[in-house]
CSV table of C-alpha atoms in Angstrom, one decimal:
chain,number,residue,atom,x,y,z
L,1,THR,CA,5.9,-19.1,122.5
L,2,THR,CA,2.9,-20.1,125.4
L,3,ASP,CA,3.0,-17.0,127.7
L,4,ILE,CA,1.3,-13.8,127.6
L,5,ASP,CA,3.6,-11.2,128.8
L,6,PHE,CA,1.6,-7.1,129.1
L,7,GLY,CA,1.7,-3.8,130.6
L,8,PHE,CA,-1.2,-2.2,131.6
L,9,ASP,CA,-1.8,1.7,132.9
L,10,ALA,CA,-5.1,1.4,135.3
L,11,LYS,CA,-5.7,4.4,137.4
L,12,ASP,CA,-8.4,3.0,139.5
L,13,PRO,CA,-6.4,1.0,142.3
L,14,SER,CA,-9.1,-2.0,142.5
L,15,GLU,CA,-7.9,-2.5,138.2
L,16,ARG,CA,-4.5,-2.2,139.4
L,17,GLU,CA,-5.2,-5.4,142.0
L,18,SER,CA,-7.6,-7.2,140.1
L,19,LEU,CA,-6.5,-7.2,136.1
L,20,PRO,CA,-3.5,-9.5,136.9
L,21,GLU,CA,-5.5,-12.2,138.2
L,22,LEU,CA,-8.2,-11.7,136.1
L,23,ALA,CA,-5.6,-11.8,133.3
L,24,GLN,CA,-4.5,-14.9,133.9
L,25,ARG,CA,-8.0,-16.6,134.9
L,26,VAL,CA,-9.1,-16.0,131.3
L,27,ALA,CA,-6.0,-17.2,130.2
L,28,GLY,CA,-6.2,-20.9,131.7
L,29,SER,CA,-3.8,-22.9,133.8
L,30,ASP,CA,-1.7,-24.1,130.6
L,31,ILE,CA,-0.2,-20.5,129.7
L,32,ARG,CA,1.9,-18.0,132.2
L,33,VAL,CA,0.7,-14.6,132.3
L,34,GLN,CA,3.4,-12.2,133.8
L,35,CYS,CA,1.8,-8.9,133.6
L,36,SER,CA,3.0,-5.1,135.4
L,37,GLU,CA,2.2,-1.5,135.5
L,38,GLU,CA,5.9,-1.2,133.7
L,39,MET,CA,7.1,-3.2,131.1
L,40,SER,CA,10.5,-1.7,130.5
L,41,GLY,CA,12.8,-3.6,132.6
L,42,TRP,CA,11.4,-6.9,131.4
L,43,SER,CA,14.1,-8.2,128.8
L,44,LEU,CA,16.7,-6.4,131.7
L,45,MET,CA,17.6,-3.5,129.2
L,46,PRO,CA,16.2,0.1,128.6
L,47,LEU,CA,13.7,0.5,126.0
L,48,PRO,CA,13.4,4.1,125.8
L,49,ARG,CA,10.0,5.1,123.9
L,50,TYR,CA,8.2,1.4,124.0
L,51,ARG,CA,4.9,3.0,124.8
L,52,GLU,CA,4.8,5.9,122.0
L,53,ARG,CA,6.0,3.0,119.3
L,54,ALA,CA,3.6,0.3,120.6
L,55,LEU,CA,1.3,-1.1,117.6
L,56,LEU,CA,-2.6,-0.8,118.4
L,57,TRP,CA,-4.8,-3.8,118.1
L,58,GLY,CA,-8.4,-2.0,119.1
L,59,ARG,CA,-10.4,0.0,121.7
L,60,TYR,CA,-13.0,-2.3,123.3
L,61,GLY,CA,-15.2,0.3,125.5
L,62,ARG,CA,-12.0,1.5,128.6
L,63,LEU,CA,-10.0,-1.0,127.3
L,64,THR,CA,-7.2,0.2,124.5
L,65,VAL,CA,-5.3,-2.9,123.3
L,66,LYS,CA,-1.6,-2.2,121.9
L,67,SER,CA,1.3,-4.6,121.4
L,68,ILE,CA,5.1,-3.9,122.0
L,69,HIS,CA,6.9,-2.9,118.0
L,70,PRO,CA,7.9,-5.9,116.6
L,71,ILE,CA,11.7,-4.7,116.7
L,72,ASP,CA,11.6,-3.8,120.3
L,73,LEU,CA,10.4,-7.8,120.8
L,74,VAL,CA,12.9,-8.8,118.5
L,75,LEU,CA,15.8,-6.5,120.3
L,76,ALA,CA,14.6,-8.0,124.0
L,77,LYS,CA,14.6,-11.7,122.8
L,78,VAL,CA,18.6,-10.7,121.2
L,79,HIS,CA,19.7,-9.3,124.3
L,80,ARG,CA,18.7,-12.0,126.5
L,81,GLY,CA,20.0,-14.3,124.0
L,82,TYR,CA,18.3,-17.9,125.1
L,83,ALA,CA,18.2,-20.3,122.5
L,84,GLU,CA,14.7,-20.3,122.4
L,85,ASP,CA,14.2,-16.3,122.5
L,86,MET,CA,16.8,-16.4,119.1
L,87,ALA,CA,14.4,-18.4,117.4
L,88,ASP,CA,11.3,-16.5,118.3
L,89,ALA,CA,13.5,-13.3,117.2
L,90,LYS,CA,14.3,-14.9,113.9
L,91,ALA,CA,10.1,-15.9,113.4
L,92,LEU,CA,9.4,-12.5,114.6
L,93,VAL,CA,11.4,-10.7,111.8
L,94,GLY,CA,10.1,-13.6,109.1
L,95,HIS,CA,6.7,-12.9,110.1
L,96,PHE,CA,6.7,-9.1,110.3
L,97,GLN,CA,8.6,-8.5,107.0
L,98,LEU,CA,11.2,-6.4,109.4
L,99,SER,CA,14.3,-5.4,107.7
L,100,ILE,CA,17.5,-5.3,109.0
L,101,GLU,CA,18.1,-1.3,107.7
L,102,GLU,CA,15.7,-0.7,110.6
L,103,MET,CA,16.6,-3.4,113.5
L,104,GLY,CA,20.2,-1.8,113.3
L,105,VAL,CA,18.6,2.2,113.9
L,106,ARG,CA,16.8,0.9,116.6
L,107,PHE,CA,19.1,-1.2,118.0
L,108,LYS,CA,21.5,2.2,118.1
L,109,GLU,CA,18.7,4.1,119.6
L,110,ILE,CA,18.6,2.0,122.4
L,111,PHE,CA,22.2,0.9,122.6
L,112,ALA,CA,23.9,4.1,123.0
L,113,PRO,CA,22.4,5.0,126.1
L,114,TYR,CA,22.9,1.9,127.5
L,115,GLN,CA,25.6,1.6,130.9
L,116,ALA,CA,29.1,0.8,129.5
L,117,SER,CA,29.5,-2.7,130.8
L,118,THR,CA,30.4,-6.8,129.9
L,119,GLU,CA,26.4,-6.7,129.2
L,120,LYS,CA,26.5,-4.2,126.8
L,121,GLY,CA,29.2,-5.8,125.3
L,122,GLU,CA,27.5,-9.1,125.1
L,123,PHE,CA,24.1,-7.2,123.5
L,124,ARG,CA,26.3,-5.8,121.1
L,125,GLN,CA,27.7,-9.2,120.1
L,126,ARG,CA,24.7,-11.4,120.6
L,127,PHE,CA,23.3,-8.8,118.0
L,128,ASP,CA,25.3,-8.8,115.6
L,129,ARG,CA,25.4,-12.9,115.2
L,130,PHE,CA,21.9,-12.6,114.4
L,131,LEU,CA,22.1,-10.4,112.0
L,132,GLN,CA,24.4,-12.5,110.4
L,133,LEU,CA,21.7,-15.2,110.9
L,134,LEU,CA,19.3,-13.6,109.1
L,135,GLN,CA,21.8,-12.2,106.1
L,136,GLU,CA,22.8,-16.1,105.6
L,137,GLY,CA,18.9,-17.4,105.5
L,138,LYS,CA,19.8,-19.2,108.8
């Protein structure tokens, strides 16, 4: 994709205020940056334990860089369900060689506490269709 989404923890109020602007300036005007202190609501679904599951990329002085776990990212994209998101999710599964079993376990962790709603049912249907596409190799 052509955007950068990230969350951050900053104790200093001036860092909290300046980091989003600095990130956009570094990325340039052709790349959209979305950042906030709390990422869990971005996908409009609960992502319990996403911070604990994040993958460490490196530490640079006071800066620690982590990325959301690929399975969490895949499930967030499947939840949204747009064609571009589904294509991204499929590419992530291939790139990170994610197993259907691992995704199924994480799906159950996320799905179980999700409040009963039509949205929950649609998420289940999209996830089932996504797994079917992966198994068919499409």
